[in-house]
Short mmCIF file of C-alpha atoms in Angstrom, two decimals:
data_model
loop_
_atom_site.label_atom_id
_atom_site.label_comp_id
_atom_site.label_asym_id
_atom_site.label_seq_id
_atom_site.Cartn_x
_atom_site.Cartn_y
_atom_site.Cartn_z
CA UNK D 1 40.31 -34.06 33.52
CA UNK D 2 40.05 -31.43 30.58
CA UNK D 3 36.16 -29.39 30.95
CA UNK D 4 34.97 -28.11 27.94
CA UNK D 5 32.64 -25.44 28.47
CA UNK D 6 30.42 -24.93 25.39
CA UNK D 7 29.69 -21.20 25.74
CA UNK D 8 28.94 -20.70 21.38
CA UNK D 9 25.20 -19.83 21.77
CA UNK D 10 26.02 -17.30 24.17
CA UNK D 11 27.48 -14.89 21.51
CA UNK D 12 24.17 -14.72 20.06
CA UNK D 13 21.84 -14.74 22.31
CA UNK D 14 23.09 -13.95 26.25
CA UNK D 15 26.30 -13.32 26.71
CA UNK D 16 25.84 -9.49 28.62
CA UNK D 17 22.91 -11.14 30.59
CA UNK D 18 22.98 -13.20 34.04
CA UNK D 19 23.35 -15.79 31.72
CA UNK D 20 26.79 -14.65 30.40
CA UNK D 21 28.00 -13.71 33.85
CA UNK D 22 27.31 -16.72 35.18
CA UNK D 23 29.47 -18.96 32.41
CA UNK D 24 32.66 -15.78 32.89
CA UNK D 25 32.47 -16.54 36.76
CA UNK D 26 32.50 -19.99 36.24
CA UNK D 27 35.30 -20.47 33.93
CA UNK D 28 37.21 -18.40 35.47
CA UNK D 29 36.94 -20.26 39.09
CA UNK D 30 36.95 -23.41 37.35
CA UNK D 31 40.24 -22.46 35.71
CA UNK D 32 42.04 -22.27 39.44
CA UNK D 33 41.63 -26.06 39.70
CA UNK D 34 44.92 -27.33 39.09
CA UNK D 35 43.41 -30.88 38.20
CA UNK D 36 41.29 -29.63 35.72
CA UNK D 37 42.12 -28.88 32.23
CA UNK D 38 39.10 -25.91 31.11
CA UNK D 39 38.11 -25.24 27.40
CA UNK D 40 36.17 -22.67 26.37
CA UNK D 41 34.48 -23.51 22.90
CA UNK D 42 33.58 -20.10 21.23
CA UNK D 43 32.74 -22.07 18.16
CA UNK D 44 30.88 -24.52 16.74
CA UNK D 45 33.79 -25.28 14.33
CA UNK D 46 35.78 -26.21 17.75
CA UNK D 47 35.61 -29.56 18.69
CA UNK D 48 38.12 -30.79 20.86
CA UNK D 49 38.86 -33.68 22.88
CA UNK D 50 37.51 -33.76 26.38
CA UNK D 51 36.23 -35.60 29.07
CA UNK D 52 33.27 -33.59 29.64
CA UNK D 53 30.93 -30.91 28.31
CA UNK D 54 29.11 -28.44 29.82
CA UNK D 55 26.76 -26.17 28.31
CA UNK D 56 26.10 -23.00 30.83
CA UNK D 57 22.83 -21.77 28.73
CA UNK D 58 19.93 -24.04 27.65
CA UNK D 59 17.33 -21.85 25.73
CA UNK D 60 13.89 -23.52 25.34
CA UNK D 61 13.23 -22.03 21.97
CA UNK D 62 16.38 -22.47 20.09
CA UNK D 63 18.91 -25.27 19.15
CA UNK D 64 21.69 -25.30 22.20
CA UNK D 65 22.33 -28.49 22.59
CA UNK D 66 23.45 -31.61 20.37
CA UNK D 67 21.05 -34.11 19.52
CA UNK D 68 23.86 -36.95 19.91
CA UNK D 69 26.72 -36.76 22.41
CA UNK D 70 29.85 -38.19 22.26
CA UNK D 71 30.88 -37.54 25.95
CA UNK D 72 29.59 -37.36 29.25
CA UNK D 73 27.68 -33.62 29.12
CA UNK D 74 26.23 -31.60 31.97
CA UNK D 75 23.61 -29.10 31.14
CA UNK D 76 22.68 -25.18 33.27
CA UNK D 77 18.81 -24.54 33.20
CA UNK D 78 18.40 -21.33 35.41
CA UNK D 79 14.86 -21.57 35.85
CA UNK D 80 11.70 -22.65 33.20
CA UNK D 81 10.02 -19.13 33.28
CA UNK D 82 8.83 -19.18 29.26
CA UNK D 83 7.38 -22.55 30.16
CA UNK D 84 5.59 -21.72 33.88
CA UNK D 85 3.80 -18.39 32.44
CA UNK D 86 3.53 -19.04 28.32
CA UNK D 87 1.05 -16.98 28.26
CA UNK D 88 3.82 -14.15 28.82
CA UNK D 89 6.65 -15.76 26.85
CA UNK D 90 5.15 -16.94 23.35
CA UNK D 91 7.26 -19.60 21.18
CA UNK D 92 5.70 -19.22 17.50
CA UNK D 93 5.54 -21.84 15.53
CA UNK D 94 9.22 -22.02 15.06
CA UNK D 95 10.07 -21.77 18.82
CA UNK D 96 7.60 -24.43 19.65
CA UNK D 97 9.21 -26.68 16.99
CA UNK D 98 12.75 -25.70 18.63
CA UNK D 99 10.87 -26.75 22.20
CA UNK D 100 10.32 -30.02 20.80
CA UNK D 101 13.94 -30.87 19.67
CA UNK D 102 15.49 -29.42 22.69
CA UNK D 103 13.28 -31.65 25.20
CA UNK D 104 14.61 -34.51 23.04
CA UNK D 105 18.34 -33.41 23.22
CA UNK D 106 17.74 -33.18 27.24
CA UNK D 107 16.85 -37.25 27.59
CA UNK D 108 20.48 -37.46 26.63
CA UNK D 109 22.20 -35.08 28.86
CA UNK D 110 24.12 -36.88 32.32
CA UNK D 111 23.11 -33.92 34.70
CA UNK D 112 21.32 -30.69 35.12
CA UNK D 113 22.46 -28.26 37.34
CA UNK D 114 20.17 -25.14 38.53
CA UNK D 115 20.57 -22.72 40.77
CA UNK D 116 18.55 -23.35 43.61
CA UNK D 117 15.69 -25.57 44.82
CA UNK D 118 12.91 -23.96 43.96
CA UNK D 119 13.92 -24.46 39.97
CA UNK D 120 14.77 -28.02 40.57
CA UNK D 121 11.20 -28.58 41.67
CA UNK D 122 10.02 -27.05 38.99
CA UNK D 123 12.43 -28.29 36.15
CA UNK D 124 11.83 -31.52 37.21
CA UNK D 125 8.20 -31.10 37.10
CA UNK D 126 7.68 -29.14 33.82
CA UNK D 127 10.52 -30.80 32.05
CA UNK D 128 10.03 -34.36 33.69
CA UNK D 129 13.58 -34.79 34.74
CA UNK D 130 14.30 -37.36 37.67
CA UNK D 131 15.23 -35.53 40.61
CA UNK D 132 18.10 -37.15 40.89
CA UNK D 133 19.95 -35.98 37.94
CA UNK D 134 18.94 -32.32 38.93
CA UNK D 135 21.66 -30.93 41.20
CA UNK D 136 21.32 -27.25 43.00
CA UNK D 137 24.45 -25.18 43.54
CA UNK D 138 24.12 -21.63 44.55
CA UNK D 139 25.46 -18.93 42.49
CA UNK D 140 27.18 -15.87 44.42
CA UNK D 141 28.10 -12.27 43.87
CA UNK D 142 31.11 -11.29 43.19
CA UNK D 143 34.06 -10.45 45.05
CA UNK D 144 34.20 -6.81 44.44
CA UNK D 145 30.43 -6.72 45.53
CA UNK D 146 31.40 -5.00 49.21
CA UNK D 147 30.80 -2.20 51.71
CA UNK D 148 32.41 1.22 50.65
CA UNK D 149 33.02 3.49 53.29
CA UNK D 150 35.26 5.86 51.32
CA UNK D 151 32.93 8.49 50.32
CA UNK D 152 35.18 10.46 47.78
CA UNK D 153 34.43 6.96 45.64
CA UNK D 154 31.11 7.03 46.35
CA UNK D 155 30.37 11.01 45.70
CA UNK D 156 32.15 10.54 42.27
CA UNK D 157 29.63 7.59 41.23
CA UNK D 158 26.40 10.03 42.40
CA UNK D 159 27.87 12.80 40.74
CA UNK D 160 28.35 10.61 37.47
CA UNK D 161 24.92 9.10 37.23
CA UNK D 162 22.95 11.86 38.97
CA UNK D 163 21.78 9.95 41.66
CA UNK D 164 19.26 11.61 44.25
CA UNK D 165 20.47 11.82 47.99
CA UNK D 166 17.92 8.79 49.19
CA UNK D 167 16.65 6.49 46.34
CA UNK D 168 15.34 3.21 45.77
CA UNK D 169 17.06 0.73 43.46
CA UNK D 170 16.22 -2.25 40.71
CA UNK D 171 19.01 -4.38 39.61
CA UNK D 172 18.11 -6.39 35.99
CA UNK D 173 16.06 -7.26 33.25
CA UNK D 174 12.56 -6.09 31.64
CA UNK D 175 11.00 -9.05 31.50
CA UNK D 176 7.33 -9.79 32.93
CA UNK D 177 8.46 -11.13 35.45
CA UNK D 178 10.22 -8.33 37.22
CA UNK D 179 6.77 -6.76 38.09
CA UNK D 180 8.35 -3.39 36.81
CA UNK D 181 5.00 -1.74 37.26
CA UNK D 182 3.83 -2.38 40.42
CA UNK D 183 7.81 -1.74 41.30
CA UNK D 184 7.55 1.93 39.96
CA UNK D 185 3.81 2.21 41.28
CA UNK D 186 4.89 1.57 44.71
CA UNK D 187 7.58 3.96 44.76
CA UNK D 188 5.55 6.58 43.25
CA UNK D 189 3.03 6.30 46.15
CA UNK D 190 5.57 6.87 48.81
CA UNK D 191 7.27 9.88 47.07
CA UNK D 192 10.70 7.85 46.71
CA UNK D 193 13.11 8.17 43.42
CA UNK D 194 13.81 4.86 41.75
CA UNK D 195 16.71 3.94 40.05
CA UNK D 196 16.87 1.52 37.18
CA UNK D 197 20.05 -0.45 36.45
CA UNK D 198 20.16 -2.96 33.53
CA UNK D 199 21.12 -2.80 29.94
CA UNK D 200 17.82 -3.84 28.86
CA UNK D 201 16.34 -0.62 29.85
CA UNK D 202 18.20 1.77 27.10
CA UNK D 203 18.06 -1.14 24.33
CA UNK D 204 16.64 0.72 21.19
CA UNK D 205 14.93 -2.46 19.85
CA UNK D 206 11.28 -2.41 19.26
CA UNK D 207 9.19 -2.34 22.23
CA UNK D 208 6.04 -4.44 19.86
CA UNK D 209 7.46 -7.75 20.56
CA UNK D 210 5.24 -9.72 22.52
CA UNK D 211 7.53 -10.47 25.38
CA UNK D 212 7.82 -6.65 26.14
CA UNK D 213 3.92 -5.55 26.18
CA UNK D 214 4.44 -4.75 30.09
CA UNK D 215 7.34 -2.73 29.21
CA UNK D 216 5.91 -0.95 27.17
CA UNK D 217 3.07 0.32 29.52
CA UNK D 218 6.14 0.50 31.90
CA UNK D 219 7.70 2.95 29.60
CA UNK D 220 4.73 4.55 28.62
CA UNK D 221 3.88 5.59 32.12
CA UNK D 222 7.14 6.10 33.62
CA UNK D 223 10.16 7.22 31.55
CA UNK D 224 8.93 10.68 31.52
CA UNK D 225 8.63 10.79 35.41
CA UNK D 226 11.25 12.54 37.33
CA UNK D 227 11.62 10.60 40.22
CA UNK D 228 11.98 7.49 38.02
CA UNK D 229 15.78 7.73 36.78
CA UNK D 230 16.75 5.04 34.01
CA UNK D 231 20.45 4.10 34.11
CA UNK D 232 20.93 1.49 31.77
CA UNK D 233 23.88 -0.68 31.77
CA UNK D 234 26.45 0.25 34.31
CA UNK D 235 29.95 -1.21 34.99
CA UNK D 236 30.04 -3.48 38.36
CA UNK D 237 32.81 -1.33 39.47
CA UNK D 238 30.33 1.80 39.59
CA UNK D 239 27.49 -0.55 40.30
CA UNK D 240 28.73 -1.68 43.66
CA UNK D 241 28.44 2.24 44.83
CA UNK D 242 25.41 2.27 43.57
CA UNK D 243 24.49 -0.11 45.64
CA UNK D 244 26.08 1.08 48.46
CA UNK D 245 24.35 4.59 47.67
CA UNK D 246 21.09 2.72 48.09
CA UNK D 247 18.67 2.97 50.69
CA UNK D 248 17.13 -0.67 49.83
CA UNK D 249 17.40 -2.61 46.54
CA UNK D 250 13.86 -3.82 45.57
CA UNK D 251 13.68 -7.29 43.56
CA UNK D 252 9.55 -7.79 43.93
CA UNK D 253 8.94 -10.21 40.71
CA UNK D 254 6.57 -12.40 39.92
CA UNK D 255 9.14 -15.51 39.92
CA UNK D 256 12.96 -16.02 39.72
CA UNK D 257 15.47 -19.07 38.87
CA UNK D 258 17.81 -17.31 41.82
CA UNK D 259 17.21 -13.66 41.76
CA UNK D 260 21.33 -12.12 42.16
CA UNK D 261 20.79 -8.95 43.24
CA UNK D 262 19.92 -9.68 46.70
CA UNK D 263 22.75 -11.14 47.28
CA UNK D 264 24.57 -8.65 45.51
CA UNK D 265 22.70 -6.06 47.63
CA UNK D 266 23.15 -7.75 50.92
CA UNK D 267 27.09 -8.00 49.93
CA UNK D 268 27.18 -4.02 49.90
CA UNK D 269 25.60 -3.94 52.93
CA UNK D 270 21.99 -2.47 51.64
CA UNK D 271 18.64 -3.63 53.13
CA UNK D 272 16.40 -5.98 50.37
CA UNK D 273 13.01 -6.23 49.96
CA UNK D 274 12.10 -9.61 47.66
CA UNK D 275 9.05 -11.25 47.38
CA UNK D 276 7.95 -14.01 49.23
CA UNK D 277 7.70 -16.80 46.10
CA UNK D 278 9.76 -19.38 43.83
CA UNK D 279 13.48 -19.09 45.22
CA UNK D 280 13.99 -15.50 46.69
CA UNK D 281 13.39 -16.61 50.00
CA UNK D 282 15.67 -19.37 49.92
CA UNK D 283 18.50 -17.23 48.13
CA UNK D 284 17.82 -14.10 50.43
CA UNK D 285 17.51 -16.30 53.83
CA UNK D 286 16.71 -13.87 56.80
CA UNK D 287 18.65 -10.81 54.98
CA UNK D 288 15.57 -9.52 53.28
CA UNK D 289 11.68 -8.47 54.06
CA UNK D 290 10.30 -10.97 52.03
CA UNK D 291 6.46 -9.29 50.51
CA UNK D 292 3.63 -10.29 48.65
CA UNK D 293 4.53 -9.37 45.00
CA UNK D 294 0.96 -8.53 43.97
CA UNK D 295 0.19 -6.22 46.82
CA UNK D 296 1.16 -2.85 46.33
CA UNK D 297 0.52 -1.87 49.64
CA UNK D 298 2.51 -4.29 51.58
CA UNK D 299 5.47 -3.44 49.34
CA UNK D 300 4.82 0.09 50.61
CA UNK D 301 4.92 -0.43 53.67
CA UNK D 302 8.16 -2.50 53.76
CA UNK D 303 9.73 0.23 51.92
CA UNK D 304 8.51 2.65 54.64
CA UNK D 305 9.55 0.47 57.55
CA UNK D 306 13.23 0.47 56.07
CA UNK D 307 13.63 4.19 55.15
CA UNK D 308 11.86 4.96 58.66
CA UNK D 309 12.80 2.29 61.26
CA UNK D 310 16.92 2.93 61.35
CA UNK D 311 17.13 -0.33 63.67
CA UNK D 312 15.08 -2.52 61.72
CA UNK D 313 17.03 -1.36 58.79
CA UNK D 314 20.53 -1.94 60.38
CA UNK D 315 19.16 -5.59 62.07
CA UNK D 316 18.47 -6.36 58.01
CA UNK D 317 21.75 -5.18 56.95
CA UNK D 318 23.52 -7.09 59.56
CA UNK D 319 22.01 -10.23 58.70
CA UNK D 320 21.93 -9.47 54.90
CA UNK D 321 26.08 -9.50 55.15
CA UNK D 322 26.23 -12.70 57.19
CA UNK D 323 23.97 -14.10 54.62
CA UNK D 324 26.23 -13.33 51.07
CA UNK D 325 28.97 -14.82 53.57
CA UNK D 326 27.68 -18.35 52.55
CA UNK D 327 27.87 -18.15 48.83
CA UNK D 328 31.24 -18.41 46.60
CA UNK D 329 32.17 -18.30 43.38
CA UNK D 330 34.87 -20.95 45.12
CA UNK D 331 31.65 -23.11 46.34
CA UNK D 332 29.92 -23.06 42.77
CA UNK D 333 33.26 -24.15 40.86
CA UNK D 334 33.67 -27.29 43.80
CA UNK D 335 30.27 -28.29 43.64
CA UNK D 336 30.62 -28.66 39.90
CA UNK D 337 33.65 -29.96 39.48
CA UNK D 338 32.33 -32.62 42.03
CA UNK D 339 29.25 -33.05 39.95
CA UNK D 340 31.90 -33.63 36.67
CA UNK D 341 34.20 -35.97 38.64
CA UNK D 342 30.71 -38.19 39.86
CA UNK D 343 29.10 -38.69 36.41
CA UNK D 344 32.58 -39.79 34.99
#
């Protein structure tokens, strides 16, 4: 069966987000099937012949997907975040048009995949998609997310970023979503240092855009802090001992498609705490303290119970590993390959 994966938006508008990670991880576990024949189309000038198509990356503002298909195609929606809060994630005029086209283009496409069921729900819902031609597979970490017990590795990572002895970490994006403020807020009131991890961070565009109002205030109040330390983009092979350097990784947000730092986190053998909405709770399973996003003080005192209980902490650790044991890179390429072979 030759795969094409369509992957020419993602120069433009994704490709060092989760967005591009997930399409590199894909291809490159599709790629070990010996029965499967995978293109990579970097261009819209490339047009080869195939069986299939899959586009990883489905933007609701812009043009990603053909109007008119001339083979079976399978489509990646991560989760429908513009659409649940617009109020947070304005179109324009142009954007809205864009909305139009692309809802269009989807009454064409054979099969949506997502990345867990909590965005199926809503996909289906918001986008009025029959359930059945949704289909959930689970993304995964890594391989080389793990414990590290040799500590000249890790020391040489602290030294390099100038990481405190006990901190608290964030793992992503800007967006609203992420609840940045009532992240940093939190860990302000409890006197612990917060580390930042995510190209988005250091980005010198404009902070005016409309999307980025609560980063702004999040910038405004906290960059200058000292016990708020903003790393920016950093390597995974550093960013696994940062993890591992990590008293807890926090991922508190308002609403994620998956949400791949906790498994991430629990892979390196650090306690989470996630909120208790959309699919953390399914992705995180009983590896995490699972919190009220909006409540600042029941995010403090889960941080407190983990940097103060050592057995509670450990217990979460423990089942945080066995948990990132059930998800595979191997799993999401034979769940879609499976999906491939069945609309054929």
């Amino acid at each position: 069966m030759r795969v094409a994966i369509d992957i020419s938006n993602l120069h433009k508008f994704s490709k060092g987000r989760g967005i591009g990670y997930y399409s590199q991880n894909l291809i490159d576990a599709l790629k070990k099937y010996t029965d499967l024949d995978v293109m990579v189309i970097e261009e819209k000038t490339d047009f080869p012949k195939v069986d299939i198509i899959h586009y990883p990356f489905f933007d609701f503002f812009r043009t990603t997907l053909p109007l008119n298909k001339k083979v079976p195609t399978v489509v990646t929606i991560h989760d429908v975040i513009p659409l649940k809060f617009p109020a947070h994630y304005p179109p324009g005029l142009r954007g809205k048009i864009k909305h139009i086209i692309q809802k269009f283009a989807l009454k064409n496409i054979d099969a949506v995949i997502t990345d867990s069921n909590s965005s199926k729900k809503d996909i289906s819902q918001i986008l009025n998609i029959p359930d059945n031609k949704i289909h959930t597979v689970y993304l995964a970490a890594s391989d080389h997310f793990k414990l590290i017990k040799d500590l000249k590795i890790l020391n040489k990572v602290k030294k390099k970023y100038t990481l405190p002895d006990k901190f608290a970490l964030y793992v992503g994006s800007v967006n609203w979503n992420k609840n940045l403020n009532n992240l940093a807020k939190t860990c302000m009131e409890t006197g612990i240092d917060l580390v930042l991890v995510g190209g988005d961070f250091t980005k010198s565009d404009s902070l005016n855009h409309p999307e980025l109002k609560d980063f702004k205030k999040f910038i405004e109040e906290f960059e200058d802090n000292p016990k708020v330390h903003i790393l920016g983009f950093v390597e995974d092979e550093d960013l696994v001992s940062v993890y591992n350097l990590a008293e807890v990784t926090l991922l508190v947000s308002f609403y994620e498609g998956f949400g791949l730092s906790i498994l991430e986190s629990q892979a390196c053998g650090t306690p989470v705490i996630t909120s208790n909405v959309s699919s953390m709770p399914e992705v995180a399973g009983e590896g995490a303290l699972l919190i009220d996003p909006e409540n600042i003080e029941e995010i403090k005192k889960a941080i407190i119970s983990i940097f103060e209980d050592d057995k509670f902490s450990k217990d979460l650790i423990n089942k945080g590993l066995r948990n990132s044991e059930k998800y595979s890179w191997k799993n999401v390429a034979n769940e879609t390959s499976k999906l491939y072979r069945n609309i054929l």
